[in-house]
mmCIF file of C-alpha atoms in Angstrom:
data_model
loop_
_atom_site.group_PDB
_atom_site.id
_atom_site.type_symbol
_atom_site.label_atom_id
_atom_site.label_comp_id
_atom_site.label_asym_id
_atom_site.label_seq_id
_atom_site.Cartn_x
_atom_site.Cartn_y
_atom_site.Cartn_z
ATOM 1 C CA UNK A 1 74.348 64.145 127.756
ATOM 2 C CA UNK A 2 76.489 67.219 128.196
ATOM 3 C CA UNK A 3 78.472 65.769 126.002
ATOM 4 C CA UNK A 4 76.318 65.789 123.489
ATOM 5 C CA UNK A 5 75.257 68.972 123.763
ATOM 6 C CA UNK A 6 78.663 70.633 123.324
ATOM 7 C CA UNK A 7 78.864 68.336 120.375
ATOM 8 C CA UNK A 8 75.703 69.706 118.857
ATOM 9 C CA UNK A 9 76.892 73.285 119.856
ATOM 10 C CA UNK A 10 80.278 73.602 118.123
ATOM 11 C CA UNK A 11 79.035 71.478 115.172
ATOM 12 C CA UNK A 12 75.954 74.548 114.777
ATOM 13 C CA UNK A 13 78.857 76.929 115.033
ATOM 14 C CA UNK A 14 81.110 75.457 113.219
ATOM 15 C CA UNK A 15 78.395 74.865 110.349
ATOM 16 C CA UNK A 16 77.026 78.697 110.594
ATOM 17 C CA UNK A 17 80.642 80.398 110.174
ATOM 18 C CA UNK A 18 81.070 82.354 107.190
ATOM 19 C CA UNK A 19 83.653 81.901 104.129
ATOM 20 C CA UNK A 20 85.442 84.672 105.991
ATOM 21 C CA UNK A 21 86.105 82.597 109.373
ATOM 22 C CA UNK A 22 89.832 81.732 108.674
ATOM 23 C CA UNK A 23 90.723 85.736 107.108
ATOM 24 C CA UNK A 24 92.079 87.877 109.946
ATOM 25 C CA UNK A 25 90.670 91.473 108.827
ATOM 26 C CA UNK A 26 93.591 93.704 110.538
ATOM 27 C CA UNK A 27 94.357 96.449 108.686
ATOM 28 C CA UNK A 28 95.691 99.620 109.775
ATOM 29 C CA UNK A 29 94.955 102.979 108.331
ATOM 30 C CA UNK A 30 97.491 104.567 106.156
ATOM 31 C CA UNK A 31 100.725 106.555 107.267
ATOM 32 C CA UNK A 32 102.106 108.641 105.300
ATOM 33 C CA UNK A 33 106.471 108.853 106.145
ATOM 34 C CA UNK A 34 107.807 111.941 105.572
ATOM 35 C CA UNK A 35 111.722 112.904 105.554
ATOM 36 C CA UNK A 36 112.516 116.605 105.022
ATOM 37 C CA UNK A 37 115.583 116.958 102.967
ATOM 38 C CA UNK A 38 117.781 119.566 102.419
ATOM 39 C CA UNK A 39 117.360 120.863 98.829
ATOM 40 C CA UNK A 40 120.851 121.244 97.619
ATOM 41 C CA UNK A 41 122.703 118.567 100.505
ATOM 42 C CA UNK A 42 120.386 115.924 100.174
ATOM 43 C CA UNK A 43 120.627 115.586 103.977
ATOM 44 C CA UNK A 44 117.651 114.672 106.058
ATOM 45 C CA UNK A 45 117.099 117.664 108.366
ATOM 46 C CA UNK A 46 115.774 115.828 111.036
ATOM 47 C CA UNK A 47 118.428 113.342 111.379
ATOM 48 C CA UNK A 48 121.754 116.025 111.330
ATOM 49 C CA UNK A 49 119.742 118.040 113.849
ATOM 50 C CA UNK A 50 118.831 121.042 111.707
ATOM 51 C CA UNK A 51 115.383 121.069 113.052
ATOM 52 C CA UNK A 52 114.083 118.834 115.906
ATOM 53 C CA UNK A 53 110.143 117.615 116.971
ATOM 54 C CA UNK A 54 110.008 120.784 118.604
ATOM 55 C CA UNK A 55 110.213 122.662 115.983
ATOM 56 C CA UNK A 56 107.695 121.512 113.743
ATOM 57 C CA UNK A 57 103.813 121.732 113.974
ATOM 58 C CA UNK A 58 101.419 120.390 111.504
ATOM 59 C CA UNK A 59 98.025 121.817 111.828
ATOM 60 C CA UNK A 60 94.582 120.801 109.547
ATOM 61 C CA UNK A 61 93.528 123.179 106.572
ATOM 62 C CA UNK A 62 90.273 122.082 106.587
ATOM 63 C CA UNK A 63 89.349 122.469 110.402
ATOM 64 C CA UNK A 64 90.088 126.076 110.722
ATOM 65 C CA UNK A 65 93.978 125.272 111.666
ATOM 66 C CA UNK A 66 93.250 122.755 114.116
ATOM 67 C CA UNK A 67 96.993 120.341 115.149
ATOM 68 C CA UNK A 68 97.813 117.187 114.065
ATOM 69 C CA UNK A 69 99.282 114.637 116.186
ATOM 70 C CA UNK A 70 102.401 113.265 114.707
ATOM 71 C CA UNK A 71 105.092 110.855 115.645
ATOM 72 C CA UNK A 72 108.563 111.619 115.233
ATOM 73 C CA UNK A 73 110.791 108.474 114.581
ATOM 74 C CA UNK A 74 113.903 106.925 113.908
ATOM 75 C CA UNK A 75 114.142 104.098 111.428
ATOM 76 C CA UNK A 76 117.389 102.800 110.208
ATOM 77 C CA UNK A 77 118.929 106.131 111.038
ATOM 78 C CA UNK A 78 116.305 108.196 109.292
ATOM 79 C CA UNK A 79 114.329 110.091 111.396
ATOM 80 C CA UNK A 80 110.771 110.612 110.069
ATOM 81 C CA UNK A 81 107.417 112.011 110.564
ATOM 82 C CA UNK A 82 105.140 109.326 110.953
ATOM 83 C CA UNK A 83 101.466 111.238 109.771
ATOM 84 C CA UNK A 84 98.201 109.033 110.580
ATOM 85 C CA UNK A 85 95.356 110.531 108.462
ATOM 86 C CA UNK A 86 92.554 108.647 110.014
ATOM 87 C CA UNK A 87 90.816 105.498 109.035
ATOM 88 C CA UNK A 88 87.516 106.565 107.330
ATOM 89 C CA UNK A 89 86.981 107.931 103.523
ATOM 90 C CA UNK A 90 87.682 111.469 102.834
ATOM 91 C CA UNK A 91 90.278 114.076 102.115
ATOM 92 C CA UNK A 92 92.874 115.629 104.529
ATOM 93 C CA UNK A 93 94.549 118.651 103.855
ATOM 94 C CA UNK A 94 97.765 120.099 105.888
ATOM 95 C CA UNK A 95 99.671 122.584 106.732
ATOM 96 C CA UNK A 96 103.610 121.759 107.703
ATOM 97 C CA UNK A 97 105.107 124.839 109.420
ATOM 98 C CA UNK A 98 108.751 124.844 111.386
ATOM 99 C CA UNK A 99 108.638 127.452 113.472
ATOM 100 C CA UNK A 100 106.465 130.172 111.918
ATOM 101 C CA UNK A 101 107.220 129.602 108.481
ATOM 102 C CA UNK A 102 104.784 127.308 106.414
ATOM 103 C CA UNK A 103 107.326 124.401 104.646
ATOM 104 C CA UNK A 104 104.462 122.848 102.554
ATOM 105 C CA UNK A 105 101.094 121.813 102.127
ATOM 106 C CA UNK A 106 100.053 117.831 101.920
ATOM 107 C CA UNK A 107 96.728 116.979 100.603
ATOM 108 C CA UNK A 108 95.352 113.604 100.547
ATOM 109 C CA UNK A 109 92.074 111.186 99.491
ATOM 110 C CA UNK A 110 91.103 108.502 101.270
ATOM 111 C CA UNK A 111 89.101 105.584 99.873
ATOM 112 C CA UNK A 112 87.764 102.212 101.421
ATOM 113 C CA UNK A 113 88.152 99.193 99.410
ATOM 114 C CA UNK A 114 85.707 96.906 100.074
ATOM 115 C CA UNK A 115 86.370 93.285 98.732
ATOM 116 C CA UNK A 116 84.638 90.223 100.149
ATOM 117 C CA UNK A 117 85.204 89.769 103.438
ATOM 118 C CA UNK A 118 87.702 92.949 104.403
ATOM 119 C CA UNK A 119 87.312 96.492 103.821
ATOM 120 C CA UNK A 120 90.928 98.705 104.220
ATOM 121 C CA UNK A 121 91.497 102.136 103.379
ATOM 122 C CA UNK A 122 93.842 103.396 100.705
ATOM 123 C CA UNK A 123 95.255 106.808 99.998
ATOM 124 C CA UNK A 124 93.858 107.378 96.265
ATOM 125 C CA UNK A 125 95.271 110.497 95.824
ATOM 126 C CA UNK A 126 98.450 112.345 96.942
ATOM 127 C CA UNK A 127 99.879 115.459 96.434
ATOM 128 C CA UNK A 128 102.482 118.203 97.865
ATOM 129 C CA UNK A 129 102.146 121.985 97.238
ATOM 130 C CA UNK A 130 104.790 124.500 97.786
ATOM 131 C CA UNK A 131 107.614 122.196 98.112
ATOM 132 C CA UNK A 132 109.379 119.319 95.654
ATOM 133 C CA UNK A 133 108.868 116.074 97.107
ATOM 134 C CA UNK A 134 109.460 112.397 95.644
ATOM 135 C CA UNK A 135 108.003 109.262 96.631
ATOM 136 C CA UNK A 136 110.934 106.499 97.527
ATOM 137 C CA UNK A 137 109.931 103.028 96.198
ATOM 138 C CA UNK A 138 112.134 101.011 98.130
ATOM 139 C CA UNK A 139 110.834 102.304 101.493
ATOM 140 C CA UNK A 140 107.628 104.086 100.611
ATOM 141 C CA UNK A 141 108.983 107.609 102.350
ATOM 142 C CA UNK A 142 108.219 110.768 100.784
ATOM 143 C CA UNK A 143 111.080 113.224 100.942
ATOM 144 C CA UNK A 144 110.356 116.754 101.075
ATOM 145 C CA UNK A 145 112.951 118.872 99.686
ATOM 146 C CA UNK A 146 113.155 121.915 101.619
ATOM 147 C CA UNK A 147 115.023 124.798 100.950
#
């Protein structure tokens, strides 16, 4: 009889699942790489020790200068700013200083995509202000060419 039962069971769970059962909805919310790159050099700043973590703050335009958590890596020998903007729709707007001195501005827009059965977020819109930046489309980085 108990048997049975679990039969019953997983056949009434099996039968109520969704067309969505077998899609794994993980998606992560965007980063946005960063390299800072010396203007006339072309050397990342970060990696040949020109400026270090330490040195740079990035703080929120929009919530009356409040900091962003980073993450500072190194990837292939590149070291990078790793930027997490958050997962929900909406713009972000930033201030990157080293030391006292503001380097640039990043705004963003965030969207959700909804399709089916999974919704992700996608950066819409992008933009740098006050610096010369290029997007690389082998690696997805954005270098910021700083003077």
């Amino acid at each position: 009889m108990k048997k049975l039962i679990l039969s019953l069971v997983l056949l009434v769970s099996i039968a109520s699942c969704d067309d969505c059962g077998d899609i794994a909805c993980v998606t992560s919310p965007p980063v946005f790489y960063l390299e800072l790159i010396d203007k006339v050099s072309g050397e990342n700043l970060l990696t040949n020790g020109t400026y270090s973590e330490n040195d740079i703050s990035i703080t929120n335009l929009e919530e009356q200068g409040k900091e962003v958590e980073f993450v500072f890596e190194e990837e292939d020998g590149v070291n990078l700013i790793y930027l997490y903007p958050g997962s929900g729709p909406g713009s972000v707007a930033y201030d990157l200083t080293i030391g006292s001195e503001s380097i640039f501005n990043l705004f963003a827009t965030l969207e959700i995509r909804k399709s089916d059965c999974c919704n992700t977020t996608v950066t819409t819109e992008f933009s740098i202000e006050n610096a010369e930046y290029e997007r690389d489309e082998n690696t997805g980085n954005y270098k910021i060419f700083v003077d």
